Short mmCIF file of C-alpha atoms in Angstrom, two decimals:
data_model
loop_
_atom_site.label_atom_id
_atom_site.label_comp_id
_atom_site.label_asym_id
_atom_site.label_seq_id
_atom_site.Cartn_x
_atom_site.Cartn_y
_atom_site.Cartn_z
CA UNK A 1 -59.00 -0.65 36.62
CA UNK A 2 -58.61 1.44 33.47
CA UNK A 3 -56.60 4.01 35.45
CA UNK A 4 -54.33 1.26 36.79
CA UNK A 5 -53.62 -0.03 33.24
CA UNK A 6 -52.74 3.46 32.01
CA UNK A 7 -50.44 4.02 35.02
CA UNK A 8 -48.74 0.66 34.47
CA UNK A 9 -48.22 1.37 30.76
CA UNK A 10 -46.73 4.79 31.57
CA UNK A 11 -44.26 3.34 34.09
CA UNK A 12 -43.23 0.65 31.64
CA UNK A 13 -42.68 3.25 28.88
CA UNK A 14 -40.51 5.38 31.16
CA UNK A 15 -38.48 2.29 32.13
CA UNK A 16 -37.88 1.43 28.45
CA UNK A 17 -36.77 5.02 27.65
CA UNK A 18 -34.31 5.04 30.60
CA UNK A 19 -32.98 1.62 29.68
CA UNK A 20 -32.45 2.66 26.04
CA UNK A 21 -30.72 5.85 27.16
CA UNK A 22 -28.40 3.92 29.46
CA UNK A 23 -27.54 1.35 26.78
CA UNK A 24 -26.97 3.77 23.87
CA UNK A 25 -23.18 3.51 23.99
CA UNK A 26 -23.32 -0.26 23.96
CA UNK A 27 -25.75 -0.25 21.04
CA UNK A 28 -23.47 2.03 19.00
CA UNK A 29 -20.43 -0.05 19.94
CA UNK A 30 -22.04 -3.26 18.69
CA UNK A 31 -23.85 -1.70 15.74
CA UNK A 32 -24.25 -4.05 12.81
CA UNK A 33 -22.45 -2.75 9.71
CA UNK A 34 -24.80 -1.16 7.19
CA UNK A 35 -25.34 -2.89 3.84
CA UNK A 36 -23.79 -1.37 0.75
CA UNK A 37 -26.19 0.85 -1.18
CA UNK A 38 -25.94 -0.53 -4.71
CA UNK A 39 -27.33 2.73 -6.14
CA UNK A 40 -24.49 4.83 -4.72
CA UNK A 41 -21.08 3.67 -5.78
CA UNK A 42 -18.49 4.15 -3.03
CA UNK A 43 -15.52 6.43 -3.26
CA UNK A 44 -12.12 4.75 -2.89
CA UNK A 45 -9.03 6.30 -1.31
CA UNK A 46 -5.78 4.31 -1.42
CA UNK A 47 -3.02 5.71 0.79
CA UNK A 48 0.46 4.36 -0.02
CA UNK A 49 3.49 4.94 2.16
CA UNK A 50 6.95 4.59 0.59
CA UNK A 51 9.29 2.05 2.24
CA UNK A 52 7.36 1.66 5.50
CA UNK A 53 8.27 -1.43 7.49
CA UNK A 54 5.76 -3.83 9.06
CA UNK A 55 6.62 -2.59 12.53
CA UNK A 56 6.60 1.19 12.05
CA UNK A 57 3.04 1.89 13.23
CA UNK A 58 1.87 1.67 16.82
CA UNK A 59 -0.98 -0.59 15.65
CA UNK A 60 1.68 -3.04 14.45
CA UNK A 61 3.85 -2.99 17.54
CA UNK A 62 5.94 0.18 17.23
CA UNK A 63 6.86 1.43 20.72
CA UNK A 64 8.74 4.68 19.97
CA UNK A 65 7.50 6.39 16.80
CA UNK A 66 4.12 8.03 17.38
CA UNK A 67 1.33 7.39 14.86
CA UNK A 68 -1.81 8.24 16.82
CA UNK A 69 -4.18 8.76 13.91
CA UNK A 70 -3.35 5.60 11.98
CA UNK A 71 -3.48 3.61 15.22
CA UNK A 72 -6.94 5.02 15.88
CA UNK A 73 -8.01 4.28 12.31
CA UNK A 74 -6.91 0.66 12.79
CA UNK A 75 -9.03 0.43 15.93
CA UNK A 76 -12.06 1.71 14.03
CA UNK A 77 -11.58 -0.53 11.00
CA UNK A 78 -9.89 -3.79 10.03
CA UNK A 79 -6.20 -4.51 10.50
CA UNK A 80 -4.58 -7.12 8.24
CA UNK A 81 -1.70 -9.09 9.71
CA UNK A 82 -0.80 -11.09 6.57
CA UNK A 83 -0.99 -8.46 3.80
CA UNK A 84 1.79 -8.32 1.22
CA UNK A 85 3.15 -5.72 -1.17
CA UNK A 86 3.58 -6.56 -4.84
CA UNK A 87 7.28 -7.19 -4.29
CA UNK A 88 10.18 -5.77 -2.33
CA UNK A 89 10.99 -2.58 -4.25
CA UNK A 90 9.06 0.46 -5.52
CA UNK A 91 8.40 0.27 -9.25
CA UNK A 92 7.38 -3.41 -9.70
CA UNK A 93 5.39 -3.37 -6.49
CA UNK A 94 3.37 -0.37 -7.70
CA UNK A 95 2.96 -2.08 -11.08
CA UNK A 96 1.33 -5.03 -9.30
CA UNK A 97 -0.94 -2.67 -7.38
CA UNK A 98 -2.13 -0.86 -10.50
CA UNK A 99 -2.54 -3.86 -12.80
CA UNK A 100 -3.66 -6.65 -10.46
CA UNK A 101 -0.94 -8.85 -11.98
CA UNK A 102 1.80 -10.51 -9.90
CA UNK A 103 5.46 -9.95 -10.65
CA UNK A 104 5.76 -13.16 -12.65
CA UNK A 105 3.32 -11.69 -15.18
CA UNK A 106 3.49 -7.87 -15.11
CA UNK A 107 5.88 -6.06 -17.44
CA UNK A 108 7.93 -4.38 -14.65
CA UNK A 109 10.01 -6.78 -12.51
CA UNK A 110 12.57 -4.37 -11.02
CA UNK A 111 13.29 -0.64 -10.69
CA UNK A 112 15.28 -0.99 -13.92
CA UNK A 113 15.57 -3.45 -16.77
CA UNK A 114 18.10 -4.46 -19.41
CA UNK A 115 18.04 -2.68 -22.78
CA UNK A 116 20.49 -3.28 -25.61
CA UNK A 117 22.91 -0.56 -24.53
CA UNK A 118 21.77 0.44 -21.07
CA UNK A 119 20.13 -0.62 -17.80
CA UNK A 120 17.22 1.72 -17.21
CA UNK A 121 13.59 2.17 -16.15
CA UNK A 122 10.87 0.18 -17.88
CA UNK A 123 7.35 1.62 -18.32
CA UNK A 124 4.14 -0.34 -17.93
CA UNK A 125 2.88 -1.73 -21.22
CA UNK A 126 -0.10 0.16 -22.63
CA UNK A 127 -1.88 -3.19 -23.06
CA UNK A 128 -1.89 -3.65 -19.27
CA UNK A 129 -5.09 -2.10 -17.97
CA UNK A 130 -4.68 -0.18 -14.71
CA UNK A 131 -7.19 0.77 -12.03
CA UNK A 132 -8.28 4.27 -13.24
CA UNK A 133 -8.72 2.94 -16.80
CA UNK A 134 -10.87 0.12 -15.44
CA UNK A 135 -12.96 2.48 -13.32
CA UNK A 136 -13.94 4.71 -16.24
CA UNK A 137 -16.33 1.93 -17.27
CA UNK A 138 -18.07 2.38 -13.90
CA UNK A 139 -18.31 6.19 -14.21
CA UNK A 140 -15.53 7.07 -11.75
CA UNK A 141 -13.33 10.14 -11.78
CA UNK A 142 -9.77 9.58 -10.60
CA UNK A 143 -6.72 11.37 -9.22
CA UNK A 144 -3.11 10.40 -8.46
CA UNK A 145 -0.86 12.56 -6.33
CA UNK A 146 2.79 11.90 -5.50
CA UNK A 147 5.20 9.24 -6.66
CA UNK A 148 4.24 7.43 -9.89
CA UNK A 149 7.38 5.40 -10.83
CA UNK A 150 5.63 3.45 -13.59
CA UNK A 151 6.75 5.44 -16.58
CA UNK A 152 9.84 6.94 -18.18
CA UNK A 153 10.79 10.64 -18.05
CA UNK A 154 11.13 11.10 -21.84
CA UNK A 155 7.60 9.88 -22.64
CA UNK A 156 4.74 11.71 -20.91
CA UNK A 157 2.22 9.19 -22.26
CA UNK A 158 3.64 6.76 -19.68
CA UNK A 159 3.05 9.22 -16.81
CA UNK A 160 -0.01 8.96 -14.57
CA UNK A 161 -2.13 11.40 -16.63
CA UNK A 162 -1.34 9.40 -19.76
CA UNK A 163 -2.52 6.20 -18.06
CA UNK A 164 -6.10 7.13 -17.31
CA UNK A 165 -6.01 9.42 -14.29
CA UNK A 166 -8.22 12.47 -14.83
CA UNK A 167 -6.03 14.53 -12.52
CA UNK A 168 -2.42 13.79 -11.74
CA UNK A 169 0.27 15.61 -9.78
CA UNK A 170 3.56 13.73 -9.83
CA UNK A 171 7.26 14.07 -9.35
CA UNK A 172 9.68 12.98 -12.06
CA UNK A 173 13.42 12.60 -12.43
CA UNK A 174 15.93 11.72 -15.15
CA UNK A 175 16.23 13.26 -18.59
CA UNK A 176 13.27 14.47 -20.68
CA UNK A 177 12.90 13.82 -24.42
CA UNK A 178 15.34 16.65 -25.15
CA UNK A 179 18.02 15.22 -22.84
CA UNK A 180 17.50 17.90 -20.17
CA UNK A 181 17.62 16.84 -16.52
CA UNK A 182 14.27 17.07 -14.73
CA UNK A 183 14.34 18.65 -11.25
CA UNK A 184 12.66 16.13 -8.94
CA UNK A 185 11.41 18.96 -6.73
CA UNK A 186 9.08 20.09 -9.51
CA UNK A 187 5.64 18.48 -9.44
CA UNK A 188 3.97 18.13 -12.82
CA UNK A 189 0.24 18.72 -13.07
CA UNK A 190 -1.52 16.64 -15.76
CA UNK A 191 1.81 15.83 -17.42
CA UNK A 192 3.12 19.24 -18.45
CA UNK A 193 -0.09 21.27 -18.24
CA UNK A 194 1.45 23.03 -15.26
CA UNK A 195 4.42 22.63 -12.92
CA UNK A 196 4.80 23.63 -9.29
CA UNK A 197 8.10 23.78 -7.46
CA UNK A 198 8.36 22.24 -4.01
CA UNK A 199 10.15 24.72 -1.75
CA UNK A 200 10.95 22.67 1.33
CA UNK A 201 11.25 25.79 3.51
CA UNK A 202 7.50 26.42 3.10
CA UNK A 203 6.31 23.06 4.38
CA UNK A 204 6.94 20.71 7.27
CA UNK A 205 7.57 17.90 4.79
CA UNK A 206 6.93 16.88 1.19
CA UNK A 207 3.76 15.04 2.16
CA UNK A 208 2.21 18.26 3.50
CA UNK A 209 2.82 19.79 0.06
CA UNK A 210 1.20 16.79 -1.63
CA UNK A 211 -1.76 16.64 0.77
CA UNK A 212 -2.57 20.23 -0.20
CA UNK A 213 -3.12 19.02 -3.76
CA UNK A 214 -5.42 16.23 -2.53
CA UNK A 215 -7.54 18.62 -0.48
CA UNK A 216 -7.76 21.01 -3.43
CA UNK A 217 -8.83 18.11 -5.65
CA UNK A 218 -11.60 17.14 -3.25
CA UNK A 219 -12.86 20.74 -3.36
CA UNK A 220 -12.88 20.91 -7.18
CA UNK A 221 -13.92 17.39 -8.31
CA UNK A 222 -17.32 16.67 -9.79
CA UNK A 223 -19.84 16.07 -7.03
CA UNK A 224 -22.14 13.86 -9.09
CA UNK A 225 -19.56 11.12 -9.72
CA UNK A 226 -17.74 8.70 -7.41
CA UNK A 227 -13.96 9.13 -7.17
CA UNK A 228 -10.80 7.09 -6.82
CA UNK A 229 -7.93 8.92 -5.12
CA UNK A 230 -4.51 7.27 -5.17
CA UNK A 231 -2.37 9.16 -2.64
CA UNK A 232 1.28 8.14 -3.11
CA UNK A 233 3.29 9.56 -0.23
CA UNK A 234 7.05 9.99 0.09
CA UNK A 235 7.47 8.93 3.73
CA UNK A 236 9.53 7.24 5.03
CA UNK A 237 11.70 6.84 1.91
CA UNK A 238 15.23 7.81 2.88
CA UNK A 239 15.86 10.15 -0.05
CA UNK A 240 13.43 13.01 0.47
CA UNK A 241 15.20 15.85 -1.29
CA UNK A 242 15.26 18.20 1.67
CA UNK A 243 13.33 18.45 4.93
CA UNK A 244 12.66 21.69 6.72
CA UNK A 245 13.67 21.94 10.34
CA UNK A 246 11.46 19.94 12.71
CA UNK A 247 11.30 19.92 16.52
CA UNK A 248 9.68 16.49 16.64
CA UNK A 249 11.59 14.18 18.92
CA UNK A 250 13.99 17.02 19.73
CA UNK A 251 14.30 15.59 23.25
CA UNK A 252 16.08 12.62 21.61
CA UNK A 253 18.75 14.61 19.82
CA UNK A 254 21.44 13.53 22.26
CA UNK A 255 20.39 9.86 22.14
CA UNK A 256 19.53 9.26 18.48
CA UNK A 257 21.54 9.76 15.27
CA UNK A 258 20.00 12.67 13.38
CA UNK A 259 18.97 10.44 10.45
CA UNK A 260 16.92 8.33 12.88
CA UNK A 261 15.30 11.34 14.53
CA UNK A 262 14.22 12.64 11.14
CA UNK A 263 13.03 9.19 10.10
CA UNK A 264 10.73 9.03 13.13
CA UNK A 265 9.63 12.67 12.67
CA UNK A 266 8.62 12.08 9.07
CA UNK A 267 6.48 9.09 9.96
CA UNK A 268 4.70 11.10 12.66
CA UNK A 269 4.25 13.95 10.17
CA UNK A 270 2.77 11.52 7.61
CA UNK A 271 0.30 10.40 10.27
CA UNK A 272 -0.81 14.01 10.72
CA UNK A 273 -1.16 14.58 6.98
CA UNK A 274 -3.38 11.51 6.62
CA UNK A 275 -5.52 12.92 9.43
CA UNK A 276 -5.83 16.17 7.48
CA UNK A 277 -7.15 14.27 4.50
CA UNK A 278 -9.52 12.18 6.65
CA UNK A 279 -10.84 15.36 8.32
CA UNK A 280 -11.51 16.86 4.91
CA UNK A 281 -13.52 13.81 3.81
CA UNK A 282 -15.49 13.97 7.04
CA UNK A 283 -16.17 17.73 6.77
CA UNK A 284 -17.33 17.38 3.18
CA UNK A 285 -19.79 14.60 4.05
CA UNK A 286 -17.91 12.05 1.89
CA UNK A 287 -16.60 9.81 4.65
CA UNK A 288 -19.56 7.42 5.05
CA UNK A 289 -19.40 6.56 1.36
CA UNK A 290 -15.63 6.15 1.17
CA UNK A 291 -13.44 3.05 1.59
CA UNK A 292 -10.00 4.04 2.85
CA UNK A 293 -7.04 1.63 2.57
CA UNK A 294 -3.58 2.32 3.92
CA UNK A 295 -0.46 0.27 3.13
CA UNK A 296 3.16 0.52 1.90
CA UNK A 297 4.95 -0.45 -1.31
CA UNK A 298 7.65 -2.56 0.33
CA UNK A 299 9.54 -3.15 3.56
CA UNK A 300 11.72 -0.82 5.54
CA UNK A 301 14.56 0.96 3.79
CA UNK A 302 18.23 0.62 4.69
CA UNK A 303 19.33 3.54 2.53
CA UNK A 304 20.96 6.89 3.34
CA UNK A 305 22.54 5.50 6.55
CA UNK A 306 19.18 4.60 8.13
CA UNK A 307 19.41 1.52 10.35
CA UNK A 308 16.18 -0.41 10.02
CA UNK A 309 16.88 -2.15 13.33
CA UNK A 310 17.03 1.12 15.28
CA UNK A 311 13.22 1.30 15.65
CA UNK A 312 12.67 -2.40 14.90
CA UNK A 313 11.12 -1.25 11.62
CA UNK A 314 10.51 -4.75 10.29
CA UNK A 315 8.76 -5.75 13.47
CA UNK A 316 11.04 -8.71 14.18
CA UNK A 317 10.53 -10.08 10.68
CA UNK A 318 13.55 -11.14 8.68
CA UNK A 319 14.79 -8.78 5.99
CA UNK A 320 13.94 -5.36 4.59
CA UNK A 321 13.47 -3.53 1.30
CA UNK A 322 14.75 -5.60 -1.68
CA UNK A 323 14.42 -8.88 0.30
CA UNK A 324 11.69 -11.40 -0.39
CA UNK A 325 11.75 -12.55 3.21
CA UNK A 326 8.75 -11.38 5.21
CA UNK A 327 10.43 -8.13 6.28
CA UNK A 328 10.72 -7.04 2.67
CA UNK A 329 7.16 -7.73 1.55
CA UNK A 330 4.75 -8.11 4.51
CA UNK A 331 3.14 -4.73 5.11
CA UNK A 332 0.79 -2.91 7.44
CA UNK A 333 -2.70 -2.73 5.88
CA UNK A 334 -5.61 -0.88 7.44
CA UNK A 335 -9.09 -0.74 5.89
CA UNK A 336 -11.70 1.72 7.13
CA UNK A 337 -15.24 2.29 5.91
CA UNK A 338 -17.55 4.02 8.29
CA UNK A 339 -20.66 2.01 8.99
CA UNK A 340 -19.63 -0.81 6.64
CA UNK A 341 -16.47 -2.35 8.15
CA UNK A 342 -17.02 -3.39 11.74
CA UNK A 343 -14.63 -1.61 14.11
CA UNK A 344 -11.78 -3.25 15.94
CA UNK A 345 -11.23 -6.28 13.71
CA UNK A 346 -7.99 -8.08 12.96
CA UNK A 347 -7.72 -10.60 10.13
CA UNK A 348 -4.96 -13.02 9.16
CA UNK A 349 -6.41 -13.51 5.66
CA UNK A 350 -3.38 -13.72 3.34
CA UNK A 351 -3.79 -11.10 0.61
CA UNK A 352 -1.62 -8.88 -1.53
CA UNK A 353 -1.39 -5.91 -3.89
CA UNK A 354 -2.75 -7.84 -6.84
CA UNK A 355 -5.97 -8.38 -4.88
CA UNK A 356 -6.65 -4.62 -4.78
CA UNK A 357 -7.82 -4.30 -8.40
CA UNK A 358 -10.50 -7.03 -8.19
CA UNK A 359 -11.59 -5.65 -4.78
CA UNK A 360 -12.10 -2.20 -6.29
CA UNK A 361 -13.87 -3.72 -9.32
CA UNK A 362 -16.33 -5.52 -7.05
CA UNK A 363 -16.94 -2.30 -5.12
CA UNK A 364 -17.62 -0.47 -8.37
CA UNK A 365 -19.96 -3.21 -9.61
CA UNK A 366 -17.85 -4.22 -12.64
CA UNK A 367 -15.72 -7.16 -13.70
CA UNK A 368 -11.98 -6.96 -13.14
CA UNK A 369 -9.85 -7.29 -16.29
CA UNK A 370 -8.99 -10.88 -17.23
CA UNK A 371 -5.29 -10.07 -16.75
CA UNK A 372 -5.61 -9.98 -12.96
CA UNK A 373 -4.14 -12.68 -10.76
CA UNK A 374 -6.02 -11.36 -7.74
CA UNK A 375 -9.03 -12.29 -5.63
CA UNK A 376 -11.27 -9.59 -4.18
CA UNK A 377 -10.99 -9.27 -0.41
CA UNK A 378 -14.21 -7.26 -0.17
CA UNK A 379 -16.03 -10.24 1.44
CA UNK A 380 -13.38 -10.29 4.19
CA UNK A 381 -13.93 -6.57 4.83
CA UNK A 382 -17.69 -7.16 5.16
CA UNK A 383 -17.46 -10.38 7.21
CA UNK A 384 -18.71 -12.58 4.41
CA UNK A 385 -17.34 -15.85 3.06
CA UNK A 386 -13.92 -15.16 1.54
CA UNK A 387 -12.22 -17.05 -1.27
CA UNK A 388 -8.53 -17.70 -0.77
CA UNK A 389 -5.49 -18.05 -2.97
CA UNK A 390 -3.93 -21.48 -3.46
CA UNK A 391 -0.61 -19.59 -3.27
CA UNK A 392 0.92 -16.13 -3.51
CA UNK A 393 3.92 -15.30 -5.71
CA UNK A 394 6.67 -12.65 -5.91
CA UNK A 395 9.84 -12.03 -7.88
CA UNK A 396 12.30 -9.19 -8.20
CA UNK A 397 15.28 -8.31 -10.41
CA UNK A 398 17.70 -5.94 -8.69
CA UNK A 399 20.76 -5.16 -10.84
CA UNK A 400 21.87 -6.83 -14.03
CA UNK A 401 23.50 -9.95 -12.54
CA UNK A 402 21.90 -13.29 -11.70
CA UNK A 403 22.35 -12.75 -7.95
CA UNK A 404 19.80 -9.92 -8.17
CA UNK A 405 17.00 -12.26 -9.29
CA UNK A 406 14.91 -13.55 -6.41
CA UNK A 407 11.66 -15.48 -6.16
CA UNK A 408 9.26 -16.31 -3.33
CA UNK A 409 5.94 -18.03 -2.83
CA UNK A 410 3.56 -18.65 0.02
CA UNK A 411 1.21 -21.64 0.15
CA UNK A 412 -0.76 -21.74 3.39
CA UNK A 413 1.80 -21.81 6.18
CA UNK A 414 4.63 -22.66 3.80
CA UNK A 415 6.98 -19.99 2.46
CA UNK A 416 9.66 -20.54 -0.18
CA UNK A 417 12.49 -18.09 -0.94
CA UNK A 418 14.97 -18.58 -3.79
CA UNK A 419 17.96 -16.41 -4.61
CA UNK A 420 18.91 -17.37 -8.17
CA UNK A 421 22.66 -17.71 -7.90
CA UNK A 422 22.35 -19.99 -4.86
CA UNK A 423 20.48 -22.60 -6.95
CA UNK A 424 18.65 -23.45 -3.75
CA UNK A 425 15.10 -22.97 -2.54
CA UNK A 426 14.73 -22.25 1.17
CA UNK A 427 11.55 -23.44 2.90
CA UNK A 428 9.95 -22.09 6.09
CA UNK A 429 6.85 -22.85 8.12
CA UNK A 430 5.39 -19.42 8.92
CA UNK A 431 3.03 -20.80 11.56
CA UNK A 432 6.00 -21.95 13.63
CA UNK A 433 8.74 -19.69 12.28
CA UNK A 434 7.42 -16.35 11.03
CA UNK A 435 10.95 -14.93 11.37
CA UNK A 436 12.25 -17.43 8.77
CA UNK A 437 15.19 -18.56 10.84
CA UNK A 438 14.97 -22.31 10.26
CA UNK A 439 15.24 -23.58 6.67
CA UNK A 440 13.40 -26.95 6.66
CA UNK A 441 13.67 -27.68 2.92
CA UNK A 442 15.54 -30.95 3.55
CA UNK A 443 12.89 -32.23 5.95
CA UNK A 444 9.99 -31.66 3.56
CA UNK A 445 11.02 -32.73 0.02
CA UNK A 446 7.40 -33.13 -1.13
CA UNK A 447 6.49 -29.54 -0.08
CA UNK A 448 9.72 -28.28 -1.61
CA UNK A 449 8.85 -29.87 -4.93
CA UNK A 450 5.43 -28.17 -4.94
CA UNK A 451 6.98 -24.81 -4.14
CA UNK A 452 9.61 -25.21 -6.84
CA UNK A 453 6.91 -25.96 -9.36
CA UNK A 454 5.15 -22.73 -8.35
CA UNK A 455 8.37 -20.76 -8.82
CA UNK A 456 8.97 -22.35 -12.24
CA UNK A 457 5.38 -21.98 -13.50
CA UNK A 458 4.49 -18.49 -12.26
CA UNK A 459 7.44 -16.61 -13.78
CA UNK A 460 6.87 -15.87 -17.45
CA UNK A 461 9.84 -14.93 -19.63
CA UNK A 462 9.69 -11.26 -20.63
CA UNK A 463 11.96 -8.72 -22.30
CA UNK A 464 14.27 -6.53 -20.21
CA UNK A 465 14.58 -9.17 -17.48
CA UNK A 466 16.94 -11.91 -18.67
CA UNK A 467 16.44 -14.14 -15.62
CA UNK A 468 12.62 -14.10 -15.78
CA UNK A 469 11.26 -17.60 -16.01
CA UNK A 470 13.48 -18.66 -13.13
CA UNK A 471 17.03 -19.92 -12.76
CA UNK A 472 17.16 -23.65 -12.14
CA UNK A 473 19.83 -26.21 -12.90
CA UNK A 474 18.76 -28.58 -15.63
#
């Protein structure tokens, strides 16, 4: 009898081992995300494309341009369908990202603002706390590489290094304090501690050059402190200074205009540079403790003869860069955190650039500055109960005239767009009309009134932007 029991137990044990072996792949596939270790603060890597449209990644419906790595990253993390940039053009959108303040509150509302005798760039106010300054409180080291666009060329204290980044490599253009033109190919290390010239013949693209700095930073940073890396790429902005010869999509040379071939090539090259950075994090053992977020500063460009419809860059959404319709502000957003964010998720949680600061603050275990208009989306990433905005808000001032002032707001499924000199607020139901083709403002006067109140109340009057506060007939 004793022998029979031992034999039975042995057979049962073998059966369990075989069953576990056979089911290993399924167990890994359905693995529950690991809880955050509160004793080890996570690293944060924010990857920002420049002028990438909602539809320019395979994970967001692109059929022609190849982005295999970012598509794979989306499949292993969380893909946001309703994520918005700060606004529809570079400088104010990045100001929103860094400060957690929407464009009705932050000090930069357009790429340029009105001074007494000129129309020129406006720097962020020193009183506006930005992410690296906030993170110092939590013991983080920080780095910014690429396009800054939140300062002025004549005052290095407004450059990235002067605004709290421990290490900064940035381009600059315009005139310095001595009235000398700055060559935008030169990249300035820690303001003017060093400068390195970008020779386009030595690299496949500008983003390869910049990724080299990021990899070097990861090799030399302090290993006993968490880090925040803000990687501000150039692609697919239409005005890359020069691009060395590329054979990508060479089979399309007879079919495509050269500007479109190079546009596609640069996006594919960006994808490969992001993979280089990812591989470095993995090889160094940093990946499991690093949240990676990818997005873009605004919608697809129409500059330098690029046709944003050629590759359906806005993904069937209305508008493009400088528009406050969905095509100008709705962006791809991918969040990846190995072992923490469950793979293969898609969320329609409406969120935006000014939510990034409070999200990072929660990750770091600190309070976000009181200035922020944002709500942390960390609970959404971790499949916990998520607070939502009552509404989202955007504005932009492009050029010195009233027609360049635009406002928009989203409240649930409702979206309002107002171009100042039209003196009219358009209204759309995004659940039924995401392409914003049918203005239903006349059919919903009560919703229109609520949206107009948002537009009037959210825009604070500020210097350099004479139409801030909104343009409404009295």
